[in-house]
Amino acid sequence: MSVHTESAPETGRRATGPAVDLWAAGLFVATGTAWLGLAGGYAIGNAGRMGPGFFPALVAGLLLAVGAAIGGTALARGSERFEPFRLRPLAAVLGSVLVFGLAVDRLGLLLTAVLLVVIAGQSLPGGGLRQTLLLAAGLAAACWLLFIVLLGVPLEALPR
Amino acid sequence: MTDLFANLGANLGLGLSVAASPQTVLWCLVGCLLGTLIGVLPGIGPVATIAMLLPVTFYLDPVSAIIMLAGIYYGAQYGGSTTAILMRLPGESSSVVTCLDGNAMARRGRAGAALAVAALSSFLAGTVATLLIALFSPSLTALAQSFGPAEYFSLMLLGMTGAVVLAHGSVPKAVAMVLLGLLLGLVGTDVESGMQRFTFGIPELADGIDFVPLAMGLFGLAEIIVNLERGVAKVDDVAAIGRLRPTREEMRAAVPAALRGTAVGSLLGLLPGGGAVLSAFAAYTLEKRLSPTPERFGTGAVEGVAAPEAANNAGAQTSFVPLLTLGIPETPVMALMVGAMMIHGIQPGPQVMTAQPALFWGLIASMWIGNLMLLVINLPLVGLWVRLLRVPYHLLFPAILLFCAIGVYSVHNSAFDVLLTALFGLVGYGLAKLKCEPAPLMLAFVLGPLMEENLRRALQLAHGDAGVFVRQPISLGLLLVTLALLLGAVLPAVRRVRAVAFAETDT
């Protein structure tokens, strides 16, 4: 993939903060356990006649085991630390898509598109509101033309 | 043998008659252009590009759609090489090696030549690899028709193991990602019993998680967030292009290197898990070994551009082989292709070639047309793409987000899918922070239901005796290769080589 999460060792900062691998292990163990529990609610059957729970239980069990192994290794040998988080881009990008999903059936494409662009525009500090609104209006019009007029996506343009 | 070539001629003729029709050429062109357009954007690789553009293809007939997707794929790859050379910013991991000498050439004022050599090498490799695919697909397909459920299960196990071994970073984490992907793939109604599994009572999940929101969230949204967080490279770093035509000395060095790169890439591309990164690196290393002046590498050696670019394109082509002949995707890009084919009602597998020869040979022929198009159209347009790099990211990314959101919505006219995309965007961001590569997850997600089905049928036929997997010779062979791959990844000697390979490509 294009995004390379490996970074040069930052000396002095590595020893602080929560360990990446421990959190990853926690995620895997928790997911494995939850899915194992859910799969247990379905009929398991046996190898010759597998029920709907057989394969999920097998995979979830493996995930649980691998997660535990990752956690164990991290405890024994240590693990790298998290890169710093920045909440703003995360919240703005996810928020804009969420709002789009919630609003598009009610507000129509044009308004929702403007909302998405304005919210997404908050991910970087210092973008002027005027510029963002201009961009939003332009993009909304372009999408209306492309998706509704040209491609015929069954979307309302205006609020119902 | 003459028979083989006579068939080849007939088949390619059929393919060209499909792929060279004005309509298909148009869609291939649109795909190449769109793919380059998105692929050239820093930090957005082929998987994200294809995920973002998938919905666009749903308005086309199946043949045009698949051909356009293939065009998008090549375009995205080429776009990645462009930023690698001009900005030392690889758009995808397989063009990381191109950065080394490509950008060095650019800094010496030979950017145009480096771009031309990259495009020409890719075209050469694409041509050879297309011929190889056309030559060998029929016999592989015949082999695949003898595959039973046990063979398919072992093959999928091999594919996933390949994805694990070739993923960046830690092997146990990649295994965990595969398992997570399998579990996500099982959400929805169980085919055999009709039971709804892991749907949490949400009616939209009864048919399973759609793979467009998953791919778009994991790759598209997550990459945008990470890019915003990290800040995007300054546009002043773009090198001037200069003259495109390589000098005679450059050509003389580049041609044999491109040919060797093609050979390396065609072979490694067949590997499960997709050897794109590996083949580019292997080709680069080979050139450095063979060169009488290895010290030139890293300072703008033209072989260092030609070989990896050829290898990576040849690998991209031959990675279609397992998908087209066996119906098993071996790379995340191919997993997306499977998803797209299924949305169009095509179940990939050996039957595609016999049941839909127009699609099969049309796709193969369009690979070549796509490569030609990249050469004829993209090279002169390179200035335009560079200008695109100068559009500030804060104006660009809201547009990309908006297209993603509308695109996801339009697949099933479902606002729920848009919400799901946001959720998977969060998951993808979390995985990036946890240093977990999402590519194996995507692959396993597509393979999950198939794997369960084949495991079930294999064991049912064998009355629950798991020994069936080692008694069938083909299945046993596949399992042995799987084991060898796994052992290879864990053995210290290979692990060191792997670490060096990825360390070098990460600089």
XYZ file of C-alpha atoms in Angstrom:
667
model
C 0.000 0.000 0.000
C 1.058 3.495 -0.466
C 0.955 4.502 3.137
C 4.057 3.489 4.946
C 3.475 3.391 8.591
C 7.031 2.454 9.408
C 8.927 5.491 10.526
C 12.468 6.163 11.520
C 13.130 5.298 15.146
C 12.487 8.326 17.280
C 15.048 8.030 19.968
C 13.953 9.025 23.411
C 10.239 8.854 22.591
C 9.991 5.142 22.097
C 9.873 4.171 25.735
C 6.739 6.140 26.567
C 3.119 5.686 25.647
C 1.110 2.494 25.253
C 2.621 -0.370 23.281
C 1.167 -0.874 19.800
C 1.321 -4.664 19.867
C -0.445 -4.936 23.217
C -3.386 -2.940 21.890
C -3.431 -4.972 18.699
C -3.394 -8.164 20.759
C -6.227 -6.834 22.905
C -8.287 -6.071 19.823
C -7.717 -9.533 18.366
C -8.419 -11.345 21.628
C -11.582 -9.324 22.231
C -12.868 -9.868 18.693
C -11.975 -13.558 18.811
C -13.779 -14.006 22.106
C -16.869 -12.117 20.997
C -17.184 -14.036 17.752
C -16.474 -17.319 19.446
C -19.329 -16.533 21.833
C -21.654 -15.637 18.959
C -20.644 -18.704 16.966
C -21.375 -20.852 20.008
C -24.973 -19.727 19.697
C -25.233 -21.301 16.238
C -25.338 -25.046 15.625
C -21.784 -26.376 15.482
C -22.416 -29.831 14.021
C -19.394 -32.003 13.303
C -16.672 -32.105 10.647
C -18.725 -34.315 8.334
C -21.858 -32.188 8.674
C -20.805 -28.685 9.604
C -23.369 -26.432 11.158
C -23.342 -22.657 10.634
C -21.207 -22.243 13.749
C -18.371 -24.622 12.862
C -16.155 -22.551 10.596
C -16.700 -19.230 12.446
C -15.843 -20.894 15.737
C -12.684 -22.363 14.226
C -11.540 -19.025 12.795
C -12.479 -17.043 15.917
C -10.599 -19.545 18.081
C -7.515 -19.163 15.887
C -7.787 -15.378 16.079
C -7.981 -15.582 19.850
C -4.856 -17.771 19.915
C -2.874 -15.571 17.514
C -3.917 -12.472 19.465
C -2.737 -14.052 22.703
C 0.570 -14.979 21.090
C 1.084 -11.418 19.832
C 0.305 -10.094 23.310
C 2.690 -12.559 24.929
C 5.511 -11.626 22.572
C 4.884 -7.927 23.178
C 5.043 -8.451 26.942
C 8.222 -10.505 26.700
C 10.131 -8.513 24.099
C 8.439 -5.129 24.203
C 6.886 -3.412 21.218
C 7.047 -0.129 19.395
C 4.944 2.811 20.615
C 2.060 4.621 18.992
C 2.671 7.475 16.634
C 0.958 10.614 17.885
C -2.765 10.833 17.178
C -4.460 13.878 15.765
C -8.166 13.972 16.413
C -9.103 16.756 14.033
C -8.597 15.085 10.614
C -10.091 11.842 11.929
C -13.216 13.508 13.297
C -13.707 15.771 10.286
C -13.321 13.055 7.646
C -15.412 10.424 9.419
C -17.941 13.012 10.569
C -18.450 14.351 7.067
C -19.113 10.868 5.654
C -21.403 9.976 8.569
C -23.435 13.139 8.116
C -23.676 12.420 4.398
C -25.030 8.949 5.113
C -27.541 10.219 7.645
C -28.756 13.206 5.682
C -28.674 12.279 2.018
C -32.065 10.584 1.871
C -33.754 13.527 3.603
C -31.907 16.652 2.469
C -31.121 15.627 -1.088
C -27.750 15.616 -2.816
C -27.044 19.335 -3.124
C -27.363 20.288 0.557
C -25.719 17.091 1.754
C -22.769 17.613 -0.551
C -22.289 21.112 0.843
C -22.454 19.721 4.383
C -19.855 17.061 3.607
C -17.402 19.518 2.083
C -17.808 22.059 4.905
C -17.334 19.428 7.622
C -14.409 17.794 5.817
C -12.884 21.247 5.397
C -12.529 21.472 9.163
C -9.819 18.811 9.125
C -7.100 21.342 8.444
C -6.826 24.442 10.592
C -7.127 27.824 8.973
C -9.152 27.085 5.836
C -11.216 30.215 5.188
C -14.974 29.621 5.392
C -15.598 31.619 2.223
C -13.238 29.477 0.190
C -14.737 26.302 1.656
C -18.271 27.407 0.817
C -17.269 28.282 -2.727
C -15.638 24.877 -3.128
C -18.697 23.199 -1.627
C -21.083 24.952 -3.984
C -18.960 24.129 -7.006
C -18.537 20.469 -6.067
C -22.234 20.057 -5.256
C -23.182 21.433 -8.660
C -20.610 19.237 -10.413
C -21.854 16.120 -8.615
C -25.453 16.959 -9.423
C -24.544 17.233 -13.087
C -22.383 14.100 -13.140
C -24.340 11.707 -10.955
C -27.974 12.771 -11.264
C -28.147 14.276 -14.745
C -25.533 12.209 -16.595
C -25.335 8.888 -14.752
C -28.949 8.833 -13.550
C -28.227 7.860 -9.932
C -31.660 7.772 -8.262
C -30.931 10.538 -5.781
C -33.064 13.563 -5.000
C -31.323 16.842 -5.666
C -33.378 18.866 -3.176
C -34.883 18.166 0.264
C -38.136 16.270 0.133
C 2.506 -26.807 -30.515
C 1.304 -25.314 -33.813
C -2.162 -26.050 -32.530
C -1.457 -24.032 -29.426
C -0.401 -21.048 -31.469
C -3.298 -21.393 -33.896
C -5.686 -21.316 -30.941
C -3.776 -18.422 -29.495
C -4.288 -16.496 -32.710
C -7.996 -17.262 -32.808
C -8.462 -16.414 -29.154
C -6.520 -13.182 -29.289
C -8.425 -12.313 -32.448
C -11.696 -12.730 -30.608
C -10.313 -10.741 -27.705
C -9.121 -7.927 -29.918
C -12.443 -7.801 -31.725
C -14.083 -7.219 -28.339
C -11.453 -4.978 -26.838
C -10.861 -2.912 -29.950
C -14.510 -2.006 -30.439
C -14.870 1.758 -30.131
C -17.022 1.448 -27.042
C -14.619 -0.745 -25.085
C -11.623 1.303 -26.158
C -13.470 4.344 -24.891
C -14.093 2.765 -21.479
C -10.559 1.473 -21.283
C -9.378 5.004 -22.043
C -11.684 6.519 -19.442
C -10.418 3.932 -16.952
C -6.771 4.675 -17.696
C -7.333 8.409 -17.393
C -9.379 8.188 -14.186
C -6.928 5.682 -12.729
C -3.987 7.945 -13.462
C -5.903 10.962 -12.197
C -6.510 9.389 -8.792
C -3.342 7.299 -8.754
C -1.140 10.318 -9.249
C -2.495 11.876 -6.064
C 0.123 11.420 -3.395
C -0.522 8.629 -0.955
C -3.361 6.989 -2.861
C -2.370 3.609 -4.240
C -4.032 1.298 -6.745
C -6.242 -0.465 -4.187
C -7.681 2.796 -2.903
C -8.027 4.113 -6.451
C -9.931 1.045 -7.619
C -12.095 1.057 -4.489
C -12.985 4.697 -5.100
C -13.768 4.237 -8.769
C -15.578 0.888 -8.524
C -19.090 2.389 -8.355
C -18.503 4.262 -11.610
C -18.197 0.962 -13.464
C -21.517 -0.400 -12.258
C -23.347 1.536 -14.926
C -21.651 -0.396 -17.698
C -22.198 -3.828 -19.192
C -19.987 -6.489 -17.568
C -17.345 -6.645 -20.310
C -16.879 -2.871 -20.466
C -16.887 -2.639 -16.668
C -14.144 -5.211 -16.143
C -12.081 -3.732 -18.951
C -12.481 -0.269 -17.502
C -11.416 -1.558 -14.093
C -8.332 -3.091 -15.626
C -7.626 0.282 -17.225
C -8.032 1.968 -13.844
C -5.562 -0.490 -12.360
C -2.860 0.203 -14.957
C -3.515 3.913 -14.790
C -3.207 3.926 -11.015
C 0.064 2.036 -11.224
C 1.444 4.415 -13.787
C 0.325 7.394 -11.715
C 2.228 5.928 -8.777
C 5.411 5.783 -10.820
C 4.978 9.392 -11.915
C 4.938 10.727 -8.375
C 7.739 8.334 -7.449
C 9.984 9.833 -10.098
C 8.970 13.474 -9.829
C 8.407 13.824 -6.086
C 10.165 10.814 -4.564
C 6.697 9.971 -3.320
C 5.684 6.443 -4.229
C 1.949 6.222 -4.852
C 2.126 2.508 -4.106
C 4.568 0.171 -2.460
C 5.665 -1.420 -5.723
C 6.968 1.870 -7.084
C 9.074 2.483 -3.988
C 12.109 1.051 -5.747
C 11.497 3.360 -8.699
C 11.966 6.282 -6.323
C 15.614 5.461 -5.776
C 17.001 5.924 -9.269
C 13.960 7.543 -10.871
C 14.045 10.513 -8.550
C 17.836 10.635 -8.731
C 17.516 10.942 -12.515
C 14.898 13.641 -12.047
C 17.215 15.621 -9.811
C 19.887 15.424 -12.505
C 17.430 16.950 -14.968
C 16.493 13.663 -16.657
C 12.954 13.434 -15.254
C 11.411 13.247 -18.716
C 13.695 10.398 -19.736
C 12.969 8.537 -16.491
C 9.215 8.867 -17.086
C 9.577 7.693 -20.673
C 11.747 4.742 -19.688
C 9.240 3.788 -16.991
C 6.350 3.926 -19.448
C 8.208 2.101 -22.227
C 9.432 -0.622 -19.889
C 5.927 -1.055 -18.527
C 4.577 -1.356 -22.041
C 7.186 -3.906 -23.046
C 6.518 -5.939 -19.920
C 2.775 -5.655 -20.389
C 2.996 -6.935 -23.947
C 5.115 -9.939 -23.033
C 3.039 -10.772 -19.971
C -0.214 -10.511 -21.921
C 1.112 -13.006 -24.451
C 2.208 -15.324 -21.652
C -1.244 -15.175 -20.078
C -2.948 -15.891 -23.396
C -0.584 -18.779 -24.014
C -0.888 -20.520 -20.679
C -4.375 -19.703 -19.406
C -6.139 -22.425 -21.407
C -4.017 -25.248 -20.006
C -4.297 -23.869 -16.460
C -8.030 -23.659 -16.904
C -8.110 -27.298 -17.982
C -6.177 -28.187 -14.855
C -8.563 -26.149 -12.733
C -11.519 -28.085 -14.049
C -10.176 -31.181 -12.279
C -10.160 -29.287 -8.971
C -12.543 -30.538 -6.298
C -13.445 -28.784 -3.041
C -10.342 -30.132 -1.270
C -8.038 -28.665 -3.929
C -9.832 -25.341 -3.808
C -9.583 -25.169 -0.048
C -5.854 -25.889 -0.127
C -5.381 -23.365 -2.907
C -7.117 -20.639 -0.904
C -5.017 -21.516 2.114
C -1.956 -21.086 -0.094
C -3.218 -17.739 -1.366
C -3.772 -16.403 2.116
C -0.422 -17.670 3.307
C 1.156 -15.850 0.402
C -0.635 -12.666 1.403
C 0.684 -13.083 4.940
C 4.269 -13.743 3.946
C 4.387 -10.885 1.471
C 2.649 -8.346 3.708
C 4.633 -5.587 5.308
C 5.529 -5.880 8.937
C 4.927 -8.612 11.441
C 3.829 -12.068 10.288
C 1.601 -12.848 13.313
C -0.283 -9.594 12.808
C -0.813 -10.384 9.139
C -2.187 -13.800 10.167
C -4.547 -12.053 12.562
C -5.668 -9.746 9.750
C -6.455 -12.745 7.560
C -8.529 -14.296 10.343
C -10.318 -10.996 10.950
C -11.096 -10.772 7.232
C -12.470 -14.322 7.214
C -14.765 -13.483 10.111
C -16.038 -10.308 8.439
C -16.642 -12.302 5.264
C -18.900 -14.681 7.188
C -21.322 -11.945 8.256
C -24.718 -12.532 6.677
C -26.911 -15.469 5.809
C -25.315 -18.915 5.886
C -25.989 -20.457 2.463
C -26.431 -23.977 3.739
C -28.691 -23.483 6.760
C -30.231 -20.125 5.929
C -29.228 -18.891 9.363
C -28.271 -15.244 9.814
C -24.849 -15.014 11.361
C -23.209 -12.036 13.075
C -25.812 -9.612 11.732
C -26.742 -8.172 15.140
C -30.331 -8.040 13.928
C -29.505 -5.405 11.325
C -31.563 -6.242 8.207
C -29.044 -4.539 5.864
C -26.429 -7.080 6.917
C -28.511 -10.125 5.943
C -26.737 -10.313 2.579
C -23.365 -9.850 4.225
C -21.114 -6.817 4.397
C -20.845 -5.275 0.984
C -17.276 -5.129 -0.140
C -17.403 -1.618 -1.612
C -17.920 0.104 1.777
C -15.280 -2.177 3.282
C -12.684 -1.427 0.614
C -13.532 2.253 0.423
C -13.378 2.650 4.208
C -10.283 0.564 4.867
C -8.262 1.904 1.969
C -9.848 5.149 0.756
C -10.961 6.958 3.918
C -8.166 5.602 6.103
C -5.515 6.738 3.635
C -7.035 10.201 3.394
C -7.088 10.553 7.185
C -3.510 9.355 7.549
C -2.369 11.728 4.794
C -4.101 14.675 6.447
C -2.611 13.755 9.783
C 0.895 13.507 8.413
C 0.716 16.479 6.089
C 1.314 16.161 2.374
C 4.602 16.886 0.662
C 5.179 20.410 -0.594
C 4.467 20.969 -4.252
C 7.796 22.765 -4.717
C 9.398 19.328 -4.559
C 8.083 18.460 -8.005
C 11.003 18.089 -10.392
C 10.866 19.716 -13.823
C 10.181 17.202 -16.567
C 12.505 18.263 -19.343
C 12.923 16.290 -22.542
C 11.038 12.997 -22.679
C 13.266 11.246 -25.190
C 15.932 9.056 -23.577
C 19.423 9.251 -25.037
C 20.819 6.376 -27.061
C 23.035 5.255 -24.163
C 20.055 5.290 -21.834
C 18.057 3.138 -24.244
C 20.912 0.699 -24.647
C 21.091 0.217 -20.874
C 17.339 0.179 -20.369
C 16.192 -2.401 -22.912
C 17.994 -5.499 -21.537
C 17.162 -4.385 -18.007
C 13.476 -4.108 -18.916
C 13.555 -7.568 -20.481
C 15.124 -9.114 -17.380
C 12.615 -7.223 -15.238
C 9.786 -8.633 -17.332
C 11.013 -12.178 -16.775
C 11.371 -11.667 -13.019
C 8.000 -9.942 -12.724
C 6.060 -12.457 -14.830
C 7.264 -15.284 -12.605
C 6.856 -13.582 -9.249
C 3.486 -12.103 -10.217
C 2.077 -15.621 -10.323
C 2.954 -16.087 -6.670
C 0.042 -16.134 -4.293
C -0.129 -12.903 -2.375
C 1.058 -11.012 -5.381
C 4.718 -10.373 -5.842
C 4.440 -6.775 -7.053
C 6.603 -5.313 -4.293
C 8.852 -8.306 -4.250
C 9.252 -8.456 -8.021
C 10.178 -4.786 -8.295
C 12.731 -5.232 -5.535
C 14.052 -8.512 -6.934
C 14.458 -6.994 -10.388
C 16.315 -4.011 -8.918
C 18.632 -6.252 -6.921
C 19.289 -8.412 -9.964
C 20.286 -5.377 -12.027
C 22.584 -4.158 -9.296
C 24.226 -7.608 -9.144
C 24.650 -7.886 -12.910
C 25.847 -4.343 -13.432
C 29.568 -3.795 -13.917
C 29.108 -0.459 -12.146
C 26.775 -1.180 -9.204
C 27.876 2.051 -7.521
C 25.793 4.031 -10.029
C 22.584 2.610 -8.552
C 20.822 5.128 -6.363
C 22.428 8.019 -8.248
C 20.199 7.797 -11.308
C 20.989 4.541 -13.119
C 18.472 4.071 -15.894
C 18.470 0.280 -15.355
C 17.206 0.973 -11.847
C 14.086 2.512 -13.362
C 13.549 0.173 -16.298
C 13.879 -3.157 -14.485
C 11.561 -2.592 -11.499
C 8.951 -0.798 -13.600
C 8.910 -3.680 -16.074
C 8.834 -6.240 -13.283
C 6.032 -4.537 -11.453
C 3.886 -4.225 -14.563
C 4.536 -7.795 -15.682
C 3.620 -8.960 -12.191
C 0.448 -6.884 -12.245
C -0.558 -8.668 -15.451
C 0.288 -12.201 -14.484
C -1.480 -11.795 -11.140
C -4.662 -11.986 -13.236
C -3.842 -15.606 -14.054
C -4.966 -17.257 -10.807
C -8.113 -15.132 -10.840
C -9.073 -15.882 -14.415
C -8.197 -19.571 -14.438
C -8.972 -20.654 -10.887
C -11.331 -17.954 -9.714
C -9.115 -17.341 -6.724
C -7.874 -13.785 -6.227
C -4.295 -13.703 -5.018
C -3.902 -9.992 -4.304
C -6.136 -7.297 -2.805
C -6.521 -5.689 -6.230
C -7.707 -9.008 -7.614
C -10.061 -9.353 -4.645
C -11.637 -6.075 -5.724
C -11.899 -7.436 -9.257
C -13.744 -10.490 -7.953
C -16.160 -8.270 -6.102
C -16.776 -6.210 -9.208
C -17.323 -9.325 -11.339
C -19.770 -10.754 -8.825
C -21.774 -7.533 -8.781
C -22.096 -7.974 -12.540
C -23.232 -11.553 -12.029
C -20.002 -13.191 -13.180
C -18.637 -15.875 -10.883
C -14.900 -15.905 -11.594
C -13.441 -19.316 -12.233
C -12.441 -21.766 -14.915
C -15.901 -21.658 -16.412
C -15.518 -17.981 -17.424
C -13.239 -18.889 -20.307
C -15.640 -21.423 -21.779
C -18.933 -19.779 -20.856
C -17.961 -16.200 -21.646
C -15.053 -16.305 -24.070
C -15.755 -12.741 -25.174
C -15.242 -11.469 -21.640
C -12.192 -13.623 -21.007
C -10.276 -12.870 -24.189
C -11.579 -9.330 -24.314
C -10.079 -8.688 -20.895
C -6.746 -10.171 -21.914
C -6.649 -8.149 -25.112
C -7.672 -5.022 -23.251
C -4.705 -5.463 -20.941
C -2.517 -4.894 -23.913
C -4.684 -2.044 -25.217
C -4.614 -0.485 -21.750
C -0.841 -0.606 -21.738
C -0.660 0.905 -25.197
C -3.028 3.628 -24.120
C -0.942 4.516 -21.128
C 2.000 4.951 -23.427
C 0.260 6.940 -26.156
C -1.966 9.066 -23.988
C -0.393 9.387 -20.598
C 3.135 10.201 -21.568
C 2.184 13.355 -23.470
C -0.234 14.223 -20.675
C 2.362 13.954 -17.964
C 2.515 17.735 -17.676
C -1.189 17.800 -16.910
C -0.827 15.235 -14.137
C 2.001 17.240 -12.662
C -0.142 20.328 -12.649
C -2.706 18.291 -10.743
C -0.075 17.687 -8.089
C 0.030 21.435 -7.594
C -3.651 21.598 -6.622
C -3.558 22.080 -2.853
C -4.611 18.997 -0.940
C -7.173 20.922 1.104
C -9.130 21.563 -2.098
C -8.606 18.077 -3.468
C -9.559 15.787 -0.629
C -13.121 17.072 0.011
C -13.825 16.354 -3.654
C -12.429 12.831 -3.308
C -14.490 12.268 -0.149
C -17.641 13.489 -1.844
C -17.101 11.183 -4.832
C -16.471 8.287 -2.462
C -19.665 8.945 -0.513
C -21.857 9.284 -3.603
C -20.121 6.294 -5.168
C -20.814 4.028 -2.209
C -24.389 5.236 -2.047
C -25.035 4.587 -5.705
C -24.027 0.898 -5.641
C -27.222 -0.171 -3.871
C -28.838 3.232 -3.330
C -28.148 2.625 0.297
C -27.369 5.285 2.881
C -26.537 2.437 5.249
C -23.534 1.555 3.093
C -22.269 5.123 3.497
C -22.446 4.800 7.284
C -20.674 1.443 7.028
C -17.925 3.145 5.003
C -17.357 5.645 7.798
C -17.173 2.789 10.294
C -14.586 0.943 8.212
C -12.704 4.190 7.752
C -12.356 4.284 11.525
C -11.299 0.627 11.562
C -8.745 1.253 8.809
C -7.302 4.220 10.679
C -7.081 2.163 13.856
C -5.340 -0.655 12.000
C -2.828 1.799 10.522
C -2.090 3.043 14.047
C -1.744 -0.551 15.212
C 0.691 -1.170 12.340
C -1.558 -3.784 10.797
C -1.632 -4.036 7.021
C -5.264 -4.164 5.770
C -4.441 -5.913 2.461
C -4.560 -9.502 3.806
C -7.860 -8.680 5.503
C -9.426 -7.616 2.215
C -8.268 -10.782 0.488
C -9.560 -13.041 3.256
C -12.852 -11.148 3.343
C -13.538 -12.106 -0.274
C -12.274 -15.662 0.166
C -14.041 -16.331 3.488
C -17.395 -17.639 2.242
C -15.723 -19.625 -0.567
C -13.333 -21.167 1.889
C -16.083 -22.235 4.246
C -18.116 -23.685 1.429
C -15.231 -25.731 0.051
C -14.112 -26.916 3.474
C -17.651 -27.994 4.188
C -18.096 -29.846 0.931
C -14.670 -31.475 1.047
C -15.280 -32.824 4.539
C -18.831 -33.803 3.770
C -17.673 -35.901 0.812
C -14.988 -37.452 3.000
C -17.422 -38.104 5.861
C -15.557 -35.800 8.192
C -12.107 -37.253 7.539
C -9.644 -34.357 7.327
C -7.099 -36.711 5.760
C -8.729 -35.991 2.405
C -6.613 -32.858 2.073
C -3.345 -34.802 2.090
C -4.557 -37.798 0.094
C -5.440 -35.873 -3.066
C -2.103 -35.257 -4.813
C -2.848 -31.705 -6.049
C -4.189 -30.677 -2.657
C -1.167 -32.204 -0.937
C 1.168 -30.358 -3.297
C -0.559 -27.029 -2.576
C -0.410 -27.663 1.162
C 3.303 -28.476 0.958
C 3.970 -25.202 -0.864
C 1.914 -23.424 1.812
C 3.997 -25.046 4.514
C 7.229 -24.131 2.737
C 6.092 -20.503 2.481
C 5.176 -20.393 6.149
C 8.421 -22.019 7.240
C 10.268 -19.668 4.958
C 8.701 -16.659 6.634
C 9.611 -17.884 10.095
C 13.108 -19.213 9.431
C 15.652 -16.677 10.632
C 17.708 -16.601 7.411
C 14.731 -15.788 5.197
C 13.371 -13.413 7.769
C 16.541 -11.368 7.572
C 16.318 -11.165 3.777
C 12.675 -10.182 4.042
C 13.471 -7.521 6.616
C 16.219 -6.118 4.394
C 13.918 -6.176 1.371
C 11.194 -4.226 3.092
C 13.616 -1.935 4.885
C 15.198 -0.913 1.598
C 11.849 -0.367 -0.074
C 10.699 1.764 2.810
C 13.351 4.405 2.547
